[in-house]
Amino acid sequence: MVREISAGGLVIRRSDSEWMLAVIEPQREHGAGTKTILALPKGIVDAGEAPEQTALREVQEETGLLATPITKLSDIKYVYVRSWGDKERVFKIVSFYLLHYESGEIGQIVPEMKIEVKQALWIPLKEAARKLSYRGEKDMVRRAQEYLQSHPEVQA
Ligand code: ATP
Protein backbone atom coordinates (compact mmCIF):
# COMPACT_ATOMS: atom_id res chain seq x y z
CA MET A 1 0.00 0.00 0.00
CA VAL A 2 1.15 3.56 -0.67
CA ARG A 3 2.24 5.40 2.47
CA GLU A 4 1.98 9.05 3.36
CA ILE A 5 3.67 10.69 6.34
CA SER A 6 2.25 14.00 7.50
CA ALA A 7 2.59 16.22 10.54
CA GLY A 8 0.30 18.78 12.06
CA GLY A 9 -0.27 21.08 14.97
CA LEU A 10 -2.67 21.92 17.76
CA VAL A 11 -2.04 25.64 18.23
CA ILE A 12 -3.38 26.86 21.55
CA ARG A 13 -3.90 30.36 22.81
CA ARG A 14 -5.33 31.59 26.08
CA SER A 15 -8.25 33.98 25.70
CA ASP A 16 -9.54 35.66 28.89
CA SER A 17 -10.58 32.55 30.74
CA GLU A 18 -10.07 29.58 28.45
CA TRP A 19 -7.78 27.90 25.97
CA MET A 20 -8.61 28.34 22.30
CA LEU A 21 -7.55 25.99 19.48
CA ALA A 22 -6.83 26.89 15.84
CA VAL A 23 -8.76 24.68 13.39
CA ILE A 24 -9.41 24.74 9.66
CA GLU A 25 -12.31 24.03 7.39
CA PRO A 26 -10.66 22.26 4.43
CA GLN A 27 -12.00 22.86 0.93
CA ARG A 28 -14.02 19.79 -0.03
CA GLU A 29 -13.25 17.86 -3.15
CA HIS A 30 -15.87 18.23 -5.82
CA GLY A 31 -18.87 16.09 -4.96
CA ALA A 32 -17.56 15.19 -1.51
CA GLY A 33 -20.82 16.04 0.21
CA THR A 34 -22.17 19.05 2.01
CA LYS A 35 -21.25 18.37 5.63
CA THR A 36 -18.84 20.94 7.07
CA ILE A 37 -15.51 19.38 7.97
CA LEU A 38 -13.42 20.78 10.82
CA ALA A 39 -9.86 19.53 11.01
CA LEU A 40 -6.41 20.30 12.35
CA PRO A 41 -3.80 21.96 10.12
CA LYS A 42 -1.32 19.40 8.77
CA GLY A 43 0.57 18.34 5.67
CA ILE A 44 3.10 16.03 4.08
CA VAL A 45 6.57 15.90 5.65
CA ASP A 46 9.01 17.03 2.94
CA ALA A 47 12.22 15.11 2.25
CA GLY A 48 14.82 16.02 4.84
CA GLU A 49 12.33 17.93 6.98
CA ALA A 50 11.84 17.17 10.68
CA PRO A 51 8.14 16.45 11.40
CA GLU A 52 8.01 19.19 14.04
CA GLN A 53 9.22 21.65 11.40
CA THR A 54 6.51 20.40 9.04
CA ALA A 55 3.90 21.02 11.72
CA LEU A 56 5.07 24.62 12.21
CA ARG A 57 5.24 25.23 8.45
CA GLU A 58 1.81 23.76 7.72
CA VAL A 59 0.26 25.69 10.60
CA GLN A 60 1.70 28.88 9.19
CA GLU A 61 0.58 28.10 5.62
CA GLU A 62 -2.93 26.93 6.53
CA THR A 63 -3.83 29.29 9.40
CA GLY A 64 -1.44 32.27 9.10
CA LEU A 65 -0.21 31.72 12.66
CA LEU A 66 3.36 31.52 13.94
CA ALA A 67 3.74 29.09 16.82
CA THR A 68 6.39 27.45 19.00
CA PRO A 69 6.54 23.76 20.03
CA ILE A 70 5.40 22.65 23.50
CA THR A 71 5.49 18.87 23.10
CA LYS A 72 4.76 16.03 20.70
CA LEU A 73 1.33 14.58 21.44
CA SER A 74 1.00 11.36 19.40
CA ASP A 75 0.58 9.84 15.95
CA ILE A 76 -2.68 8.92 14.24
CA LYS A 77 -3.08 6.35 11.48
CA TYR A 78 -5.78 5.87 8.89
CA VAL A 79 -6.37 4.43 5.46
CA TYR A 80 -8.11 6.32 2.69
CA VAL A 81 -8.72 5.84 -1.01
CA ARG A 82 -7.34 8.49 -3.36
CA SER A 83 -10.13 10.17 -5.28
CA TRP A 84 -7.76 10.91 -8.17
CA GLY A 85 -5.54 8.88 -10.49
CA ASP A 86 -5.79 5.13 -10.06
CA LYS A 87 -7.77 5.43 -6.79
CA GLU A 88 -5.03 3.84 -4.71
CA ARG A 89 -5.46 2.93 -1.04
CA VAL A 90 -3.16 5.04 1.12
CA PHE A 91 -1.90 4.18 4.60
CA LYS A 92 -1.30 7.46 6.37
CA ILE A 93 0.50 8.38 9.57
CA VAL A 94 0.16 11.89 10.98
CA SER A 95 2.28 13.13 13.92
CA PHE A 96 0.69 15.89 15.97
CA TYR A 97 2.43 18.52 18.07
CA LEU A 98 1.06 20.80 20.74
CA LEU A 99 2.13 24.32 19.81
CA HIS A 100 1.87 27.66 21.54
CA TYR A 101 0.54 30.62 19.57
CA GLU A 102 3.15 33.33 19.05
CA SER A 103 1.88 35.80 16.49
CA GLY A 104 -0.24 36.31 13.40
CA GLU A 105 -3.87 36.81 12.53
CA ILE A 106 -5.87 33.64 11.96
CA GLY A 107 -6.96 33.25 8.34
CA GLN A 108 -4.32 35.61 6.93
CA ILE A 109 -3.08 33.11 4.37
CA VAL A 110 -1.64 33.46 0.88
CA PRO A 111 -4.24 33.18 -1.91
CA GLU A 112 -2.75 29.87 -3.18
CA MET A 113 -3.60 28.22 0.16
CA LYS A 114 -7.26 29.10 -0.24
CA ILE A 115 -7.50 26.19 -2.67
CA GLU A 116 -6.91 23.92 0.34
CA VAL A 117 -8.40 25.91 3.19
CA LYS A 118 -11.88 27.42 3.16
CA GLN A 119 -11.38 29.15 6.50
CA ALA A 120 -9.30 29.00 9.66
CA LEU A 121 -10.79 29.84 13.04
CA TRP A 122 -10.27 29.76 16.80
CA ILE A 123 -12.64 27.53 18.76
CA PRO A 124 -12.64 26.82 22.51
CA LEU A 125 -10.40 23.82 23.25
CA LYS A 126 -13.11 22.33 25.46
CA GLU A 127 -15.50 22.17 22.46
CA ALA A 128 -12.91 20.87 20.02
CA ALA A 129 -13.23 17.14 20.73
CA ARG A 130 -16.90 17.45 19.84
CA LYS A 131 -16.50 19.77 16.86
CA LEU A 132 -13.59 18.18 15.00
CA SER A 133 -14.65 15.70 12.32
CA TYR A 134 -12.12 12.87 12.65
CA ARG A 135 -11.82 10.49 15.57
CA GLY A 136 -8.01 10.54 15.66
CA GLU A 137 -8.02 14.34 15.84
CA LYS A 138 -10.62 14.31 18.64
CA ASP A 139 -8.23 12.02 20.54
CA MET A 140 -5.42 14.55 20.01
CA VAL A 141 -7.55 17.25 21.63
CA ARG A 142 -8.10 15.04 24.67
CA ARG A 143 -4.35 14.46 24.91
CA ALA A 144 -3.72 18.20 24.68
CA GLN A 145 -6.22 18.82 27.50
CA GLU A 146 -4.57 16.16 29.66
CA TYR A 147 -1.15 17.65 28.99
CA LEU A 148 -2.31 21.12 30.00
CA GLN A 149 -3.92 19.78 33.16
CA SER A 150 -0.73 18.04 34.22
CA HIS A 151 1.51 20.94 33.15
CA PRO A 152 0.05 24.07 34.75
CA GLU A 153 3.34 25.82 34.01
CA VAL A 154 2.18 26.22 30.39
CA GLN A 155 1.12 29.81 30.47
CA ALA A 156 -0.80 32.10 28.22
P1 ATP B 1 -2.25 16.52 3.95
O1 ATP B 1 -3.09 17.48 4.75
O2 ATP B 1 -1.50 15.55 4.84
O3 ATP B 1 -1.38 17.18 2.93
P2 ATP B 1 -4.44 15.65 2.17
O4 ATP B 1 -5.21 16.88 2.37
O5 ATP B 1 -3.96 15.29 0.81
O6 ATP B 1 -3.20 15.54 3.15
P3 ATP B 1 -6.02 14.05 4.01
O7 ATP B 1 -6.32 15.26 4.82
O8 ATP B 1 -5.31 12.91 4.67
O9 ATP B 1 -5.21 14.38 2.69
O10 ATP B 1 -7.37 13.56 3.36
C1 ATP B 1 -7.44 12.41 2.54
C2 ATP B 1 -8.70 11.66 2.88
O11 ATP B 1 -8.61 11.18 4.23
C3 ATP B 1 -9.96 12.52 2.81
O12 ATP B 1 -10.99 11.71 2.29
C4 ATP B 1 -10.27 12.86 4.25
O13 ATP B 1 -11.63 12.97 4.45
C5 ATP B 1 -9.69 11.67 4.99
N1 ATP B 1 -9.14 12.04 6.31
C6 ATP B 1 -8.45 13.14 6.63
N2 ATP B 1 -8.08 13.14 7.92
C7 ATP B 1 -8.54 11.99 8.44
C8 ATP B 1 -8.51 11.40 9.74
N3 ATP B 1 -7.89 12.00 10.76
N4 ATP B 1 -9.09 10.20 9.91
C9 ATP B 1 -9.70 9.58 8.89
N5 ATP B 1 -9.79 10.08 7.64
C10 ATP B 1 -9.23 11.27 7.41
mmCIF file of C-alpha atoms and ligand atoms in Angstrom:
data_model
loop_
_atom_site.group_PDB
_atom_site.id
_atom_site.type_symbol
_atom_site.label_atom_id
_atom_site.label_comp_id
_atom_site.label_asym_id
_atom_site.label_seq_id
_atom_site.Cartn_x
_atom_site.Cartn_y
_atom_site.Cartn_z
ATOM 1 C CA MET A 1 0.000 0.000 0.000
ATOM 2 C CA VAL A 2 1.152 3.561 -0.673
ATOM 3 C CA ARG A 3 2.243 5.402 2.470
ATOM 4 C CA GLU A 4 1.978 9.054 3.356
ATOM 5 C CA ILE A 5 3.673 10.686 6.345
ATOM 6 C CA SER A 6 2.254 14.001 7.505
ATOM 7 C CA ALA A 7 2.594 16.225 10.541
ATOM 8 C CA GLY A 8 0.296 18.779 12.059
ATOM 9 C CA GLY A 9 -0.266 21.084 14.969
ATOM 10 C CA LEU A 10 -2.671 21.923 17.758
ATOM 11 C CA VAL A 11 -2.035 25.635 18.227
ATOM 12 C CA ILE A 12 -3.375 26.858 21.549
ATOM 13 C CA ARG A 13 -3.897 30.360 22.805
ATOM 14 C CA ARG A 14 -5.328 31.585 26.076
ATOM 15 C CA SER A 15 -8.254 33.977 25.696
ATOM 16 C CA ASP A 16 -9.544 35.662 28.888
ATOM 17 C CA SER A 17 -10.579 32.546 30.744
ATOM 18 C CA GLU A 18 -10.065 29.585 28.455
ATOM 19 C CA TRP A 19 -7.775 27.902 25.972
ATOM 20 C CA MET A 20 -8.610 28.342 22.300
ATOM 21 C CA LEU A 21 -7.546 25.995 19.482
ATOM 22 C CA ALA A 22 -6.833 26.890 15.843
ATOM 23 C CA VAL A 23 -8.755 24.677 13.386
ATOM 24 C CA ILE A 24 -9.414 24.743 9.664
ATOM 25 C CA GLU A 25 -12.311 24.030 7.393
ATOM 26 C CA PRO A 26 -10.663 22.260 4.432
ATOM 27 C CA GLN A 27 -12.003 22.855 0.930
ATOM 28 C CA ARG A 28 -14.023 19.791 -0.033
ATOM 29 C CA GLU A 29 -13.250 17.856 -3.148
ATOM 30 C CA HIS A 30 -15.875 18.231 -5.820
ATOM 31 C CA GLY A 31 -18.872 16.088 -4.964
ATOM 32 C CA ALA A 32 -17.559 15.188 -1.509
ATOM 33 C CA GLY A 33 -20.822 16.040 0.212
ATOM 34 C CA THR A 34 -22.170 19.047 2.011
ATOM 35 C CA LYS A 35 -21.251 18.367 5.634
ATOM 36 C CA THR A 36 -18.839 20.939 7.074
ATOM 37 C CA ILE A 37 -15.514 19.376 7.972
ATOM 38 C CA LEU A 38 -13.422 20.780 10.816
ATOM 39 C CA ALA A 39 -9.856 19.527 11.008
ATOM 40 C CA LEU A 40 -6.414 20.305 12.349
ATOM 41 C CA PRO A 41 -3.796 21.964 10.120
ATOM 42 C CA LYS A 42 -1.316 19.401 8.767
ATOM 43 C CA GLY A 43 0.572 18.344 5.670
ATOM 44 C CA ILE A 44 3.104 16.033 4.081
ATOM 45 C CA VAL A 45 6.572 15.898 5.652
ATOM 46 C CA ASP A 46 9.010 17.032 2.938
ATOM 47 C CA ALA A 47 12.216 15.113 2.248
ATOM 48 C CA GLY A 48 14.824 16.022 4.841
ATOM 49 C CA GLU A 49 12.333 17.931 6.976
ATOM 50 C CA ALA A 50 11.835 17.168 10.679
ATOM 51 C CA PRO A 51 8.138 16.452 11.402
ATOM 52 C CA GLU A 52 8.014 19.186 14.044
ATOM 53 C CA GLN A 53 9.222 21.651 11.401
ATOM 54 C CA THR A 54 6.506 20.398 9.039
ATOM 55 C CA ALA A 55 3.896 21.024 11.718
ATOM 56 C CA LEU A 56 5.072 24.617 12.207
ATOM 57 C CA ARG A 57 5.239 25.235 8.446
ATOM 58 C CA GLU A 58 1.807 23.759 7.722
ATOM 59 C CA VAL A 59 0.263 25.686 10.605
ATOM 60 C CA GLN A 60 1.696 28.884 9.190
ATOM 61 C CA GLU A 61 0.585 28.102 5.624
ATOM 62 C CA GLU A 62 -2.932 26.931 6.525
ATOM 63 C CA THR A 63 -3.827 29.291 9.404
ATOM 64 C CA GLY A 64 -1.444 32.267 9.095
ATOM 65 C CA LEU A 65 -0.214 31.716 12.662
ATOM 66 C CA LEU A 66 3.358 31.522 13.942
ATOM 67 C CA ALA A 67 3.739 29.086 16.822
ATOM 68 C CA THR A 68 6.386 27.445 19.000
ATOM 69 C CA PRO A 69 6.540 23.764 20.032
ATOM 70 C CA ILE A 70 5.403 22.653 23.503
ATOM 71 C CA THR A 71 5.485 18.868 23.096
ATOM 72 C CA LYS A 72 4.762 16.031 20.702
ATOM 73 C CA LEU A 73 1.330 14.575 21.436
ATOM 74 C CA SER A 74 0.995 11.355 19.405
ATOM 75 C CA ASP A 75 0.576 9.841 15.949
ATOM 76 C CA ILE A 76 -2.675 8.924 14.244
ATOM 77 C CA LYS A 77 -3.085 6.355 11.478
ATOM 78 C CA TYR A 78 -5.783 5.873 8.892
ATOM 79 C CA VAL A 79 -6.373 4.430 5.458
ATOM 80 C CA TYR A 80 -8.109 6.318 2.685
ATOM 81 C CA VAL A 81 -8.719 5.839 -1.014
ATOM 82 C CA ARG A 82 -7.343 8.494 -3.362
ATOM 83 C CA SER A 83 -10.128 10.166 -5.279
ATOM 84 C CA TRP A 84 -7.765 10.911 -8.169
ATOM 85 C CA GLY A 85 -5.544 8.881 -10.490
ATOM 86 C CA ASP A 86 -5.789 5.129 -10.056
ATOM 87 C CA LYS A 87 -7.768 5.432 -6.785
ATOM 88 C CA GLU A 88 -5.033 3.836 -4.706
ATOM 89 C CA ARG A 89 -5.458 2.928 -1.044
ATOM 90 C CA VAL A 90 -3.159 5.043 1.119
ATOM 91 C CA PHE A 91 -1.904 4.183 4.601
ATOM 92 C CA LYS A 92 -1.302 7.463 6.366
ATOM 93 C CA ILE A 93 0.502 8.377 9.570
ATOM 94 C CA VAL A 94 0.156 11.893 10.976
ATOM 95 C CA SER A 95 2.281 13.131 13.915
ATOM 96 C CA PHE A 96 0.687 15.887 15.965
ATOM 97 C CA TYR A 97 2.426 18.521 18.068
ATOM 98 C CA LEU A 98 1.056 20.796 20.742
ATOM 99 C CA LEU A 99 2.134 24.323 19.812
ATOM 100 C CA HIS A 100 1.869 27.658 21.537
ATOM 101 C CA TYR A 101 0.542 30.623 19.572
ATOM 102 C CA GLU A 102 3.151 33.327 19.051
ATOM 103 C CA SER A 103 1.882 35.799 16.485
ATOM 104 C CA GLY A 104 -0.235 36.312 13.405
ATOM 105 C CA GLU A 105 -3.865 36.809 12.526
ATOM 106 C CA ILE A 106 -5.873 33.639 11.961
ATOM 107 C CA GLY A 107 -6.961 33.246 8.340
ATOM 108 C CA GLN A 108 -4.320 35.605 6.929
ATOM 109 C CA ILE A 109 -3.077 33.105 4.365
ATOM 110 C CA VAL A 110 -1.642 33.455 0.884
ATOM 111 C CA PRO A 111 -4.242 33.175 -1.914
ATOM 112 C CA GLU A 112 -2.752 29.874 -3.176
ATOM 113 C CA MET A 113 -3.604 28.223 0.157
ATOM 114 C CA LYS A 114 -7.260 29.104 -0.240
ATOM 115 C CA ILE A 115 -7.502 26.192 -2.665
ATOM 116 C CA GLU A 116 -6.915 23.919 0.335
ATOM 117 C CA VAL A 117 -8.402 25.915 3.192
ATOM 118 C CA LYS A 118 -11.879 27.424 3.157
ATOM 119 C CA GLN A 119 -11.376 29.154 6.498
ATOM 120 C CA ALA A 120 -9.300 29.003 9.658
ATOM 121 C CA LEU A 121 -10.794 29.844 13.039
ATOM 122 C CA TRP A 122 -10.274 29.757 16.804
ATOM 123 C CA ILE A 123 -12.638 27.528 18.755
ATOM 124 C CA PRO A 124 -12.644 26.822 22.514
ATOM 125 C CA LEU A 125 -10.404 23.822 23.251
ATOM 126 C CA LYS A 126 -13.108 22.333 25.458
ATOM 127 C CA GLU A 127 -15.498 22.170 22.464
ATOM 128 C CA ALA A 128 -12.906 20.874 20.015
ATOM 129 C CA ALA A 129 -13.230 17.140 20.729
ATOM 130 C CA ARG A 130 -16.899 17.448 19.844
ATOM 131 C CA LYS A 131 -16.500 19.771 16.860
ATOM 132 C CA LEU A 132 -13.589 18.183 14.996
ATOM 133 C CA SER A 133 -14.650 15.705 12.321
ATOM 134 C CA TYR A 134 -12.118 12.873 12.645
ATOM 135 C CA ARG A 135 -11.819 10.492 15.573
ATOM 136 C CA GLY A 136 -8.015 10.542 15.665
ATOM 137 C CA GLU A 137 -8.017 14.339 15.841
ATOM 138 C CA LYS A 138 -10.616 14.313 18.636
ATOM 139 C CA ASP A 139 -8.230 12.025 20.542
ATOM 140 C CA MET A 140 -5.420 14.547 20.014
ATOM 141 C CA VAL A 141 -7.548 17.250 21.629
ATOM 142 C CA ARG A 142 -8.095 15.041 24.673
ATOM 143 C CA ARG A 143 -4.352 14.458 24.910
ATOM 144 C CA ALA A 144 -3.722 18.198 24.684
ATOM 145 C CA GLN A 145 -6.218 18.816 27.498
ATOM 146 C CA GLU A 146 -4.571 16.159 29.660
ATOM 147 C CA TYR A 147 -1.152 17.646 28.987
ATOM 148 C CA LEU A 148 -2.307 21.121 29.997
ATOM 149 C CA GLN A 149 -3.919 19.777 33.164
ATOM 150 C CA SER A 150 -0.727 18.043 34.221
ATOM 151 C CA HIS A 151 1.513 20.941 33.154
ATOM 152 C CA PRO A 152 0.047 24.074 34.753
ATOM 153 C CA GLU A 153 3.342 25.821 34.009
ATOM 154 C CA VAL A 154 2.182 26.217 30.390
ATOM 155 C CA GLN A 155 1.120 29.814 30.475
ATOM 156 C CA ALA A 156 -0.803 32.099 28.216
HETATM 157 P P1 ATP B 1 -2.245 16.516 3.947
HETATM 158 O O1 ATP B 1 -3.090 17.477 4.748
HETATM 159 O O2 ATP B 1 -1.500 15.547 4.839
HETATM 160 O O3 ATP B 1 -1.384 17.179 2.927
HETATM 161 P P2 ATP B 1 -4.437 15.647 2.168
HETATM 162 O O4 ATP B 1 -5.213 16.881 2.369
HETATM 163 O O5 ATP B 1 -3.960 15.293 0.810
HETATM 164 O O6 ATP B 1 -3.196 15.537 3.150
HETATM 165 P P3 ATP B 1 -6.021 14.050 4.010
HETATM 166 O O7 ATP B 1 -6.324 15.262 4.818
HETATM 167 O O8 ATP B 1 -5.313 12.906 4.667
HETATM 168 O O9 ATP B 1 -5.211 14.382 2.687
HETATM 169 O O10 ATP B 1 -7.365 13.564 3.362
HETATM 170 C C1 ATP B 1 -7.436 12.414 2.537
HETATM 171 C C2 ATP B 1 -8.698 11.658 2.879
HETATM 172 O O11 ATP B 1 -8.608 11.182 4.231
HETATM 173 C C3 ATP B 1 -9.964 12.523 2.812
HETATM 174 O O12 ATP B 1 -10.988 11.709 2.287
HETATM 175 C C4 ATP B 1 -10.266 12.857 4.247
HETATM 176 O O13 ATP B 1 -11.634 12.965 4.449
HETATM 177 C C5 ATP B 1 -9.690 11.665 4.986
HETATM 178 N N1 ATP B 1 -9.138 12.036 6.314
HETATM 179 C C6 ATP B 1 -8.446 13.135 6.631
HETATM 180 N N2 ATP B 1 -8.075 13.138 7.919
HETATM 181 C C7 ATP B 1 -8.545 11.987 8.444
HETATM 182 C C8 ATP B 1 -8.506 11.397 9.740
HETATM 183 N N3 ATP B 1 -7.893 11.999 10.756
HETATM 184 N N4 ATP B 1 -9.091 10.204 9.907
HETATM 185 C C9 ATP B 1 -9.701 9.575 8.889
HETATM 186 N N5 ATP B 1 -9.794 10.080 7.635
HETATM 187 C C10 ATP B 1 -9.230 11.267 7.410
#
